[in-house]
PDB file of C-alpha atoms in Angstrom:
ATOM      1  CA  MET A 128     273.981 213.723  -0.150  1.00 47.00           C
ATOM      2  CA  LYS A 129     270.072 212.185  -0.529  1.00 47.00           C
ATOM      3  CA  ARG A 130     269.066 213.019   3.240  1.00 51.00           C
ATOM      4  CA  LEU A 131     270.771 216.199   2.765  1.00 44.00           C
ATOM      5  CA  LEU A 132     268.845 217.324  -1.031  1.00 42.00           C
ATOM      6  CA  SER A 133     265.637 216.294   0.729  1.00 49.00           C
ATOM      7  CA  SER A 134     266.940 218.687   3.868  1.00 48.00           C
ATOM      8  CA  THR A 135     267.662 221.627   1.442  1.00 45.00           C
ATOM      9  CA  LEU A 136     264.253 221.020  -0.913  1.00 42.00           C
ATOM     10  CA  THR A 137     261.829 221.095   1.833  1.00 49.00           C
ATOM     11  CA  LEU A 138     263.454 224.321   3.376  1.00 45.00           C
ATOM     12  CA  MET A 139     263.562 225.958  -0.448  1.00 45.00           C
ATOM     13  CA  LEU A 140     259.521 224.346  -0.637  1.00 45.00           C
ATOM     14  CA  SER A 141     259.182 225.540   2.977  1.00 47.00           C
ATOM     15  CA  CYS A 142     260.103 229.405   2.412  1.00 48.00           C
ATOM     16  CA  GLY A 143     258.246 229.299  -0.760  1.00 46.00           C
ATOM     17  CA  PHE A 144     255.282 228.625   1.180  1.00 42.00           C
ATOM     18  CA  ALA A 145     255.776 231.561   4.030  1.00 41.00           C
ATOM     19  CA  THR A 146     257.357 233.763   1.002  1.00 38.00           C
ATOM     20  CA  SER A 147     253.713 233.417  -0.361  1.00 41.00           C
ATOM     21  CA  VAL A 148     251.758 233.947   3.250  1.00 42.00           C
ATOM     22  CA  TRP A 149     254.086 237.154   4.086  1.00 46.00           C
ATOM     23  CA  ALA A 150     253.317 238.666   0.038  1.00 64.00           C
ATOM     24  CA  GLN A 151     249.733 238.883   1.105  1.00 87.00           C
ATOM     25  CA  THR A 152     248.251 242.124   1.556  1.00 95.00           C
ATOM     26  CA  SER A 153     246.496 242.687   4.755  1.00 97.00           C
ATOM     27  CA  ILE A 154     243.276 244.599   4.111  1.00 98.00           C
ATOM     28  CA  LYS A 155     240.728 245.301   7.024  1.00 98.00           C
ATOM     29  CA  LEU A 156     237.855 245.963   5.456  1.00 98.00           C
ATOM     30  CA  GLY A 157     234.228 247.832   7.044  1.00 98.00           C
ATOM     31  CA  TYR A 158     231.402 246.384   6.597  1.00 97.00           C
ATOM     32  CA  THR A 159     226.903 246.421   8.171  1.00 91.00           C
ATOM     33  CA  GLY A 160     225.491 243.653   9.448  1.00 86.00           C
ATOM     34  CA  ILE A 161     223.357 242.824   6.040  1.00 85.00           C
ATOM     35  CA  ALA A 162     223.690 240.432   4.088  1.00 87.00           C
ATOM     36  CA  ASP A 163     223.756 242.267   0.800  1.00 91.00           C
ATOM     37  CA  PHE A 164     228.060 241.348   1.557  1.00 96.00           C
ATOM     38  CA  ALA A 165     227.120 237.638   0.790  1.00 96.00           C
ATOM     39  CA  ALA A 166     229.719 237.657  -2.129  1.00 97.00           C
ATOM     40  CA  GLY A 167     232.722 239.080   0.479  1.00 98.00           C
ATOM     41  CA  PHE A 168     232.186 236.915   3.136  1.00 98.00           C
ATOM     42  CA  VAL A 169     232.128 234.193   0.644  1.00 98.00           C
ATOM     43  CA  ALA A 170     235.716 235.616  -0.678  1.00 98.00           C
ATOM     44  CA  LYS A 171     236.587 234.881   2.592  1.00 98.00           C
ATOM     45  CA  ASP A 172     235.621 231.873   4.061  1.00 97.00           C
ATOM     46  CA  LYS A 173     235.747 229.790   0.889  1.00 98.00           C
ATOM     47  CA  GLY A 174     239.494 231.523   0.419  1.00 98.00           C
ATOM     48  CA  PHE A 175     239.248 233.055  -2.537  1.00 98.00           C
ATOM     49  CA  PHE A 176     240.691 236.591  -1.136  1.00 98.00           C
ATOM     50  CA  ALA A 177     243.801 234.264   0.092  1.00 98.00           C
ATOM     51  CA  LYS A 178     243.945 232.705  -3.616  1.00 97.00           C
ATOM     52  CA  HIS A 179     244.264 236.160  -5.259  1.00 97.00           C
ATOM     53  CA  GLY A 180     247.127 237.387  -1.706  1.00 97.00           C
ATOM     54  CA  LEU A 181     244.844 238.949   0.288  1.00 98.00           C
ATOM     55  CA  ASP A 182     244.359 238.545   4.072  1.00 98.00           C
ATOM     56  CA  VAL A 183     241.103 240.219   4.686  1.00 98.00           C
ATOM     57  CA  ASP A 184     240.238 240.924   7.845  1.00 98.00           C
ATOM     58  CA  PHE A 185     235.783 241.564   8.359  1.00 98.00           C
ATOM     59  CA  VAL A 186     235.363 244.981  10.768  1.00 97.00           C
ATOM     60  CA  GLN A 187     231.465 245.049  11.721  1.00 96.00           C
ATOM     61  CA  ILE A 188     230.392 249.336  11.433  1.00 94.00           C
ATOM     62  CA  ALA A 189     226.779 249.725  13.406  1.00 86.00           C
ATOM     63  CA  ILE A 190     226.870 252.808  11.540  1.00 85.00           C
ATOM     64  CA  ASN A 191     227.370 252.757   8.050  1.00 88.00           C
ATOM     65  CA  SER A 192     228.177 256.693   7.622  1.00 88.00           C
ATOM     66  CA  ASN A 193     230.663 256.585   9.846  1.00 93.00           C
ATOM     67  CA  ILE A 194     232.489 254.470   7.438  1.00 96.00           C
ATOM     68  CA  PRO A 195     233.739 257.070   5.325  1.00 96.00           C
ATOM     69  CA  ALA A 196     235.354 258.356   8.623  1.00 96.00           C
ATOM     70  CA  ALA A 197     237.363 254.996   8.975  1.00 98.00           C
ATOM     71  CA  LEU A 198     238.788 254.995   5.167  1.00 98.00           C
ATOM     72  CA  LEU A 199     240.165 258.427   5.589  1.00 96.00           C
ATOM     73  CA  SER A 200     241.587 257.891   9.663  1.00 97.00           C
ATOM     74  CA  ASP A 201     243.012 254.353   8.060  1.00 97.00           C
ATOM     75  CA  SER A 202     241.102 252.079  10.738  1.00 97.00           C
ATOM     76  CA  VAL A 203     239.963 250.297   7.540  1.00 98.00           C
ATOM     77  CA  GLN A 204     241.788 249.912   4.061  1.00 98.00           C
ATOM     78  CA  VAL A 205     237.789 249.261   2.155  1.00 98.00           C
ATOM     79  CA  GLY A 206     234.656 249.722   3.327  1.00 98.00           C
ATOM     80  CA  GLY A 207     230.893 248.784   2.552  1.00 97.00           C
ATOM     81  CA  PRO A 208     229.316 252.288   2.605  1.00 95.00           C
ATOM     82  CA  THR A 209     225.994 253.020   0.145  1.00 91.00           C
ATOM     83  CA  PRO A 210     225.547 254.447  -2.722  1.00 93.00           C
ATOM     84  CA  THR A 211     224.168 257.842  -0.627  1.00 92.00           C
ATOM     85  CA  VAL A 212     226.891 258.015   2.003  1.00 92.00           C
ATOM     86  CA  PHE A 213     229.850 257.414  -0.799  1.00 95.00           C
ATOM     87  CA  LEU A 214     228.408 260.229  -3.114  1.00 95.00           C
ATOM     88  CA  GLN A 215     228.335 262.388   0.318  1.00 93.00           C
ATOM     89  CA  ALA A 216     231.826 262.745   1.448  1.00 94.00           C
ATOM     90  CA  VAL A 217     233.226 262.989  -2.639  1.00 95.00           C
ATOM     91  CA  ALA A 218     230.686 266.140  -2.046  1.00 93.00           C
ATOM     92  CA  GLY A 219     232.044 267.382   1.434  1.00 92.00           C
ATOM     93  CA  GLY A 220     235.339 266.931  -0.116  1.00 93.00           C
ATOM     94  CA  LEU A 221     236.619 263.421   0.605  1.00 95.00           C
ATOM     95  CA  ASP A 222     238.672 261.693  -2.520  1.00 96.00           C
ATOM     96  CA  LEU A 223     237.034 258.038  -2.400  1.00 97.00           C
ATOM     97  CA  VAL A 224     236.659 255.679  -5.545  1.00 97.00           C
ATOM     98  CA  ALA A 225     233.957 252.717  -5.336  1.00 97.00           C
ATOM     99  CA  ILE A 226     235.661 250.280  -6.256  1.00 98.00           C
ATOM    100  CA  ALA A 227     233.516 247.402  -6.652  1.00 98.00           C
ATOM    101  CA  GLY A 228     229.179 246.759  -5.872  1.00 97.00           C
ATOM    102  CA  THR A 229     227.380 243.974  -4.102  1.00 96.00           C
ATOM    103  CA  THR A 230     224.136 243.187  -4.993  1.00 91.00           C
ATOM    104  CA  VAL A 231     221.950 245.408  -7.045  1.00 90.00           C
ATOM    105  CA  THR A 232     218.003 247.329  -6.785  1.00 85.00           C
ATOM    106  CA  SER A 233     215.585 244.009  -8.050  1.00 83.00           C
ATOM    107  CA  LYS A 234     211.914 243.895  -7.999  1.00 83.00           C
ATOM    108  CA  SER A 235     212.149 239.856  -7.501  1.00 83.00           C
ATOM    109  CA  ILE A 236     213.791 241.036  -3.886  1.00 81.00           C
ATOM    110  CA  LYS A 237     211.195 240.748  -1.251  1.00 84.00           C
ATOM    111  CA  GLY A 238     214.270 241.142   1.297  1.00 82.00           C
ATOM    112  CA  VAL A 239     214.391 245.178   1.973  1.00 88.00           C
ATOM    113  CA  GLY A 240     211.100 247.070   3.192  1.00 93.00           C
ATOM    114  CA  VAL A 241     209.584 249.099   6.227  1.00 97.00           C
ATOM    115  CA  VAL A 242     208.531 246.823   9.371  1.00 98.00           C
ATOM    116  CA  ALA A 243     206.194 248.199  11.609  1.00 98.00           C
ATOM    117  CA  LYS A 244     205.517 247.759  15.030  1.00 98.00           C
ATOM    118  CA  THR A 245     203.193 244.939  15.523  1.00 97.00           C
ATOM    119  CA  GLY A 246     199.497 246.765  16.533  1.00 96.00           C
ATOM    120  CA  GLU A 247     200.885 250.283  14.461  1.00 96.00           C
ATOM    121  CA  PRO A 248     197.417 251.154  12.161  1.00 95.00           C
ATOM    122  CA  ILE A 249     200.098 251.766   9.405  1.00 97.00           C
ATOM    123  CA  LYS A 250     199.094 250.278   5.821  1.00 96.00           C
ATOM    124  CA  SER A 251     200.729 253.335   3.526  1.00 96.00           C
ATOM    125  CA  ALA A 252     202.916 255.397   2.795  1.00 97.00           C
ATOM    126  CA  HIS A 253     200.783 258.603   3.916  1.00 97.00           C
ATOM    127  CA  ASP A 254     200.962 256.280   7.335  1.00 98.00           C
ATOM    128  CA  PHE A 255     203.770 257.189   7.958  1.00 98.00           C
ATOM    129  CA  GLU A 256     203.217 261.102   8.220  1.00 98.00           C
ATOM    130  CA  GLY A 257     203.728 262.204  11.778  1.00 97.00           C
ATOM    131  CA  LYS A 258     205.372 258.175  12.431  1.00 98.00           C
ATOM    132  CA  VAL A 259     209.067 257.621  14.320  1.00 98.00           C
ATOM    133  CA  VAL A 260     210.868 255.829  12.140  1.00 98.00           C
ATOM    134  CA  GLY A 261     214.124 254.304  12.504  1.00 97.00           C
ATOM    135  CA  VAL A 262     216.910 253.723   9.458  1.00 95.00           C
ATOM    136  CA  PRO A 263     220.132 252.891   9.449  1.00 88.00           C
ATOM    137  CA  GLY A 264     222.149 255.877   8.685  1.00 83.00           C
ATOM    138  CA  ILE A 265     220.831 258.806   8.424  1.00 86.00           C
ATOM    139  CA  GLY A 266     221.424 259.850   4.375  1.00 83.00           C
ATOM    140  CA  ALA A 267     221.878 255.550   4.111  1.00 81.00           C
ATOM    141  CA  SER A 268     221.005 254.883   0.918  1.00 85.00           C
ATOM    142  CA  LEU A 269     217.774 252.923   3.088  1.00 88.00           C
ATOM    143  CA  GLN A 270     216.636 256.109   3.700  1.00 93.00           C
ATOM    144  CA  VAL A 271     216.834 257.673   0.473  1.00 92.00           C
ATOM    145  CA  LEU A 272     214.963 254.546  -1.308  1.00 91.00           C
ATOM    146  CA  PHE A 273     212.129 254.759   1.201  1.00 95.00           C
ATOM    147  CA  ARG A 274     211.857 258.607   1.090  1.00 94.00           C
ATOM    148  CA  GLN A 275     212.083 258.551  -2.535  1.00 90.00           C
ATOM    149  CA  TRP A 276     208.848 255.346  -2.521  1.00 93.00           C
ATOM    150  CA  MET A 277     206.854 257.201  -0.215  1.00 95.00           C
ATOM    151  CA  LYS A 278     206.823 260.210  -3.181  1.00 92.00           C
ATOM    152  CA  GLU A 279     206.055 258.085  -5.602  1.00 90.00           C
ATOM    153  CA  LYS A 280     202.928 257.280  -3.368  1.00 94.00           C
ATOM    154  CA  GLY A 281     202.071 261.028  -2.946  1.00 96.00           C
ATOM    155  CA  ALA A 282     203.241 260.487   0.590  1.00 97.00           C
ATOM    156  CA  ASP A 283     205.246 263.733   2.396  1.00 96.00           C
ATOM    157  CA  ALA A 284     208.322 261.866   3.706  1.00 95.00           C
ATOM    158  CA  SER A 285     209.322 265.208   4.882  1.00 95.00           C
ATOM    159  CA  LYS A 286     206.473 264.861   7.875  1.00 97.00           C
ATOM    160  CA  VAL A 287     208.230 261.331   9.000  1.00 98.00           C
ATOM    161  CA  ARG A 288     210.996 262.185  11.982  1.00 98.00           C
ATOM    162  CA  PHE A 289     213.691 259.744  11.445  1.00 97.00           C
ATOM    163  CA  VAL A 290     216.392 258.301  13.665  1.00 96.00           C
ATOM    164  CA  GLU A 291     219.521 256.050  13.390  1.00 94.00           C
ATOM    165  CA  VAL A 292     218.667 252.349  15.021  1.00 94.00           C
ATOM    166  CA  SER A 293     221.887 250.281  13.854  1.00 89.00           C
ATOM    167  CA  PHE A 294     220.927 246.838  12.012  1.00 87.00           C
ATOM    168  CA  PRO A 295     221.487 244.535  15.494  1.00 87.00           C
ATOM    169  CA  THR A 296     219.323 246.935  17.441  1.00 94.00           C
ATOM    170  CA  MET A 297     216.115 247.387  14.918  1.00 96.00           C
ATOM    171  CA  ASN A 298     214.521 244.513  16.486  1.00 96.00           C
ATOM    172  CA  ASP A 299     214.873 245.754  20.239  1.00 96.00           C
ATOM    173  CA  VAL A 300     214.339 249.142  19.554  1.00 97.00           C
ATOM    174  CA  LEU A 301     210.893 248.124  18.286  1.00 97.00           C
ATOM    175  CA  LYS A 302     210.367 246.085  20.465  1.00 96.00           C
ATOM    176  CA  ALA A 303     210.508 248.799  22.316  1.00 97.00           C
ATOM    177  CA  GLY A 304     208.406 251.983  21.382  1.00 96.00           C
ATOM    178  CA  THR A 305     210.965 253.681  20.855  1.00 96.00           C
ATOM    179  CA  VAL A 306     210.371 254.080  17.237  1.00 98.00           C
ATOM    180  CA  ASP A 307     206.817 252.624  15.171  1.00 98.00           C
ATOM    181  CA  ALA A 308     208.625 251.595  11.985  1.00 98.00           C
ATOM    182  CA  VAL A 309     211.968 250.220  10.838  1.00 98.00           C
ATOM    183  CA  VAL A 310     213.748 250.749   7.290  1.00 97.00           C
ATOM    184  CA  THR A 311     215.756 247.114   7.160  1.00 94.00           C
ATOM    185  CA  ALA A 312     217.001 244.471   4.352  1.00 85.00           C
ATOM    186  CA  SER A 313     217.162 240.724   5.225  1.00 79.00           C
ATOM    187  CA  PRO A 314     218.514 238.648   7.485  1.00 78.00           C
ATOM    188  CA  MET A 315     217.053 241.702  10.411  1.00 86.00           C
ATOM    189  CA  MET A 316     213.718 242.255   8.479  1.00 90.00           C
ATOM    190  CA  ASP A 317     212.757 238.134   8.369  1.00 85.00           C
ATOM    191  CA  GLN A 318     213.851 238.164  12.743  1.00 87.00           C
ATOM    192  CA  ILE A 319     211.843 241.630  13.419  1.00 94.00           C
ATOM    193  CA  ILE A 320     208.588 239.826  11.059  1.00 93.00           C
ATOM    194  CA  GLY A 321     209.494 235.468  12.652  1.00 90.00           C
ATOM    195  CA  THR A 322     209.617 237.614  16.473  1.00 92.00           C
ATOM    196  CA  GLY A 323     206.226 238.986  15.933  1.00 96.00           C
ATOM    197  CA  THR A 324     207.760 242.223  16.844  1.00 97.00           C
ATOM    198  CA  GLY A 325     206.951 243.448  13.889  1.00 97.00           C
ATOM    199  CA  TYR A 326     205.044 242.978  10.414  1.00 97.00           C
ATOM    200  CA  ASN A 327     205.923 243.805   6.994  1.00 96.00           C
ATOM    201  CA  VAL A 328     204.293 247.198   5.633  1.00 97.00           C
ATOM    202  CA  ALA A 329     206.141 247.366   2.147  1.00 95.00           C
ATOM    203  CA  SER A 330     209.236 245.241   0.234  1.00 92.00           C
ATOM    204  CA  PHE A 331     209.380 248.889  -1.300  1.00 89.00           C
ATOM    205  CA  LEU A 332     212.327 247.551  -2.739  1.00 82.00           C
ATOM    206  CA  SER A 333     211.070 245.346  -5.725  1.00 84.00           C
ATOM    207  CA  GLU A 334     208.628 248.845  -6.850  1.00 84.00           C
ATOM    208  CA  LEU A 335     211.784 251.018  -7.730  1.00 82.00           C
ATOM    209  CA  PRO A 336     213.851 251.028 -10.909  1.00 85.00           C
ATOM    210  CA  GLU A 337     216.099 247.901 -10.776  1.00 86.00           C
ATOM    211  CA  GLY A 338     220.051 247.681 -11.616  1.00 88.00           C
ATOM    212  CA  LYS A 339     220.651 249.993  -9.136  1.00 89.00           C
ATOM    213  CA  PRO A 340     223.909 249.627  -6.822  1.00 92.00           C
ATOM    214  CA  THR A 341     222.113 248.915  -2.767  1.00 88.00           C
ATOM    215  CA  MET A 342     226.059 248.904  -1.556  1.00 92.00           C
ATOM    216  CA  LEU A 343     230.000 249.052  -2.723  1.00 95.00           C
ATOM    217  CA  TYR A 344     232.944 248.818  -1.690  1.00 98.00           C
ATOM    218  CA  SER A 345     234.699 251.713  -1.616  1.00 98.00           C
ATOM    219  CA  THR A 346     238.649 253.097  -0.815  1.00 98.00           C
ATOM    220  CA  THR A 347     240.162 255.855  -0.604  1.00 98.00           C
ATOM    221  CA  ARG A 348     241.949 257.389  -4.309  1.00 97.00           C
ATOM    222  CA  GLU A 349     245.374 257.369  -2.665  1.00 97.00           C
ATOM    223  CA  TRP A 350     244.914 253.899  -1.861  1.00 98.00           C
ATOM    224  CA  ALA A 351     243.163 252.561  -4.939  1.00 98.00           C
ATOM    225  CA  VAL A 352     245.774 254.671  -6.534  1.00 97.00           C
ATOM    226  CA  SER A 353     248.805 253.186  -4.730  1.00 97.00           C
ATOM    227  CA  HIS A 354     247.365 249.391  -4.861  1.00 98.00           C
ATOM    228  CA  PRO A 355     246.429 248.801  -8.333  1.00 97.00           C
ATOM    229  CA  THR A 356     247.173 244.771  -7.965  1.00 97.00           C
ATOM    230  CA  GLU A 357     245.567 244.427  -5.578  1.00 98.00           C
ATOM    231  CA  VAL A 358     242.035 246.365  -7.235  1.00 98.00           C
ATOM    232  CA  VAL A 359     242.290 243.986  -9.466  1.00 98.00           C
ATOM    233  CA  ALA A 360     242.791 240.846  -7.249  1.00 98.00           C
ATOM    234  CA  PHE A 361     239.769 241.959  -5.142  1.00 98.00           C
ATOM    235  CA  ARG A 362     237.467 242.720  -7.586  1.00 98.00           C
ATOM    236  CA  THR A 363     238.511 239.117  -9.618  1.00 98.00           C
ATOM    237  CA  ALA A 364     237.870 237.406  -6.162  1.00 98.00           C
ATOM    238  CA  LEU A 365     235.003 239.258  -5.741  1.00 98.00           C
ATOM    239  CA  ALA A 366     233.435 237.621  -8.534  1.00 98.00           C
ATOM    240  CA  GLU A 367     235.071 234.451  -8.129  1.00 98.00           C
ATOM    241  CA  ALA A 368     232.852 234.585  -4.694  1.00 98.00           C
ATOM    242  CA  ALA A 369     229.701 235.893  -6.518  1.00 97.00           C
ATOM    243  CA  SER A 370     229.438 232.856  -9.126  1.00 97.00           C
ATOM    244  CA  TYR A 371     229.745 230.296  -6.128  1.00 97.00           C
ATOM    245  CA  VAL A 372     227.001 232.303  -3.846  1.00 96.00           C
ATOM    246  CA  GLU A 373     224.683 231.809  -6.967  1.00 93.00           C
ATOM    247  CA  SER A 374     225.388 227.703  -6.899  1.00 94.00           C
ATOM    248  CA  HIS A 375     225.411 227.842  -2.882  1.00 95.00           C
ATOM    249  CA  GLN A 376     222.737 229.426  -1.490  1.00 92.00           C
ATOM    250  CA  ASP A 377     222.316 227.493   1.846  1.00 91.00           C
ATOM    251  CA  GLU A 378     226.134 227.225   2.459  1.00 95.00           C
ATOM    252  CA  THR A 379     226.258 230.660   1.738  1.00 94.00           C
ATOM    253  CA  ARG A 380     223.713 231.520   4.202  1.00 92.00           C
ATOM    254  CA  GLN A 381     225.183 230.490   6.987  1.00 91.00           C
ATOM    255  CA  ILE A 382     228.662 231.883   6.085  1.00 94.00           C
ATOM    256  CA  ILE A 383     226.303 235.447   6.425  1.00 93.00           C
ATOM    257  CA  GLY A 384     225.364 233.677   9.769  1.00 89.00           C
ATOM    258  CA  ASN A 385     229.105 233.791  11.062  1.00 91.00           C
ATOM    259  CA  TYR A 386     229.347 237.241  10.243  1.00 93.00           C
ATOM    260  CA  ILE A 387     225.986 238.717  11.404  1.00 86.00           C
ATOM    261  CA  LYS A 388     225.415 236.297  14.635  1.00 77.00           C
ATOM    262  CA  LEU A 389     222.009 235.310  13.794  1.00 73.00           C
ATOM    263  CA  PRO A 390     220.432 232.063  15.064  1.00 73.00           C
ATOM    264  CA  PRO A 391     220.022 229.292  11.976  1.00 73.00           C
ATOM    265  CA  ALA A 392     215.729 229.273  13.015  1.00 73.00           C
ATOM    266  CA  ALA A 393     216.734 232.967  11.257  1.00 71.00           C
ATOM    267  CA  LEU A 394     218.746 232.567   8.745  1.00 76.00           C
ATOM    268  CA  GLN A 395     216.852 229.985   7.253  1.00 76.00           C
ATOM    269  CA  HIS A 396     214.683 232.596   5.690  1.00 72.00           C
ATOM    270  CA  VAL A 397     217.090 234.904   4.426  1.00 77.00           C
ATOM    271  CA  GLU A 398     216.931 236.032   1.270  1.00 79.00           C
ATOM    272  CA  ILE A 399     220.169 236.664  -0.704  1.00 84.00           C
ATOM    273  CA  ALA A 400     219.960 238.871  -3.432  1.00 82.00           C
ATOM    274  CA  PRO A 401     221.715 237.948  -6.701  1.00 83.00           C
ATOM    275  CA  PRO A 402     225.312 239.662  -6.431  1.00 92.00           C
ATOM    276  CA  ALA A 403     226.427 241.816  -8.696  1.00 94.00           C
ATOM    277  CA  PRO A 404     230.683 242.972  -7.621  1.00 96.00           C
ATOM    278  CA  VAL A 405     231.089 245.007 -11.703  1.00 96.00           C
ATOM    279  CA  LEU A 406     230.022 248.431 -10.731  1.00 94.00           C
ATOM    280  CA  ALA A 407     229.735 251.282 -13.423  1.00 92.00           C
ATOM    281  CA  ALA A 408     229.831 254.399 -12.993  1.00 90.00           C
ATOM    282  CA  ALA A 409     226.246 255.537 -14.791  1.00 89.00           C
ATOM    283  CA  GLN A 410     225.326 253.049 -12.221  1.00 90.00           C
ATOM    284  CA  ILE A 411     226.163 255.626  -9.905  1.00 91.00           C
ATOM    285  CA  TYR A 412     225.470 258.528 -11.572  1.00 90.00           C
ATOM    286  CA  TRP A 413     221.587 257.384 -10.803  1.00 89.00           C
ATOM    287  CA  TRP A 414     221.853 257.875  -7.042  1.00 92.00           C
ATOM    288  CA  ILE A 415     223.211 260.880  -8.381  1.00 92.00           C
ATOM    289  CA  GLN A 416     220.213 262.436  -9.398  1.00 89.00           C
ATOM    290  CA  VAL A 417     217.572 260.790  -7.215  1.00 90.00           C
ATOM    291  CA  MET A 418     219.421 262.058  -3.991  1.00 92.00           C
ATOM    292  CA  GLN A 419     219.795 265.588  -5.828  1.00 91.00           C
ATOM    293  CA  GLY A 420     215.563 265.463  -5.894  1.00 88.00           C
ATOM    294  CA  GLN A 421     215.603 265.678  -2.365  1.00 90.00           C
ATOM    295  CA  ASN A 422     217.983 268.237  -1.686  1.00 90.00           C
ATOM    296  CA  MET A 423     220.565 265.619   0.074  1.00 90.00           C
ATOM    297  CA  LEU A 424     223.794 267.197  -2.645  1.00 89.00           C
ATOM    298  CA  GLU A 425     222.904 270.835  -3.675  1.00 81.00           C
ATOM    299  CA  THR A 426     226.412 270.783  -6.002  1.00 82.00           C
ATOM    300  CA  PHE A 427     228.963 267.238  -7.111  1.00 84.00           C
ATOM    301  CA  PRO A 428     231.749 267.842  -8.878  1.00 83.00           C
ATOM    302  CA  ALA A 429     231.575 266.579 -12.184  1.00 76.00           C
ATOM    303  CA  ASP A 430     235.641 265.726 -12.865  1.00 72.00           C
ATOM    304  CA  LYS A 431     235.885 263.623 -10.286  1.00 82.00           C
ATOM    305  CA  GLU A 432     235.808 259.956 -11.277  1.00 91.00           C
ATOM    306  CA  LEU A 433     234.143 257.554  -9.488  1.00 94.00           C
ATOM    307  CA  VAL A 434     235.005 253.965 -10.271  1.00 94.00           C
ATOM    308  CA  PRO A 435     238.747 253.058 -11.489  1.00 91.00           C
TER     309      PRO A 435
END
């Protein structure tokens, strides 16, 4: 009888464990190769997503502007577009919402900037006029912020020829001379400078307003409405991971390396921006004003709830 009870209990526990595993919601998450997703990487690797019933599989997408299409096709259920890519998609008719943030602009952040090819005589914003500059996506946030920086410095960004260059290929493209400079972020920025391929002209993010989201976690409104529990769980897991990131910087760098595939030497100096998973609609509206000032958004649906 004792053996029977023990076997029955073991079977019940096994079934209960299996049920909890089976009950996890599978989410494919599209990201680009930058450190802003550090809290998300940590949430996956340290089990915070799993703790809240989410089985998250990270899918790297080379060009950020391709993320809305991936969301629409359900290739990924959650994606990490820049605010500008997100807003252009919404203005174009895609019903997307932002469910969380990654990091925000800060004057203390030096790991985002424009790096020129070694040997190029580029020292100021005006020197970029007439040059070819690689950006991680046409219309992406880094391009918009770079143009905003040039504008505030009195330079004419319309005289720059921008081309799309994915983060993983920036070092090679710059070395080959295909572009004169790249707008980039840590850890790719550290790799380019560390290998001598280029030099930092300006960490322009430190010269712009603080507290503005640099990347967003986005999904379709349909998915968010049909998965309210998962949205809450996603936000909760990110918040817990954000606290972990702040107190485990060295380990976080190693985890970032697992997703961006950089050697340990390149990861040592990776700057980890303070994670900011809590997102307010007002933070996104600042981007709308900037984009309208650059003639990127002629009209925007005022009735759209951007953060459910």
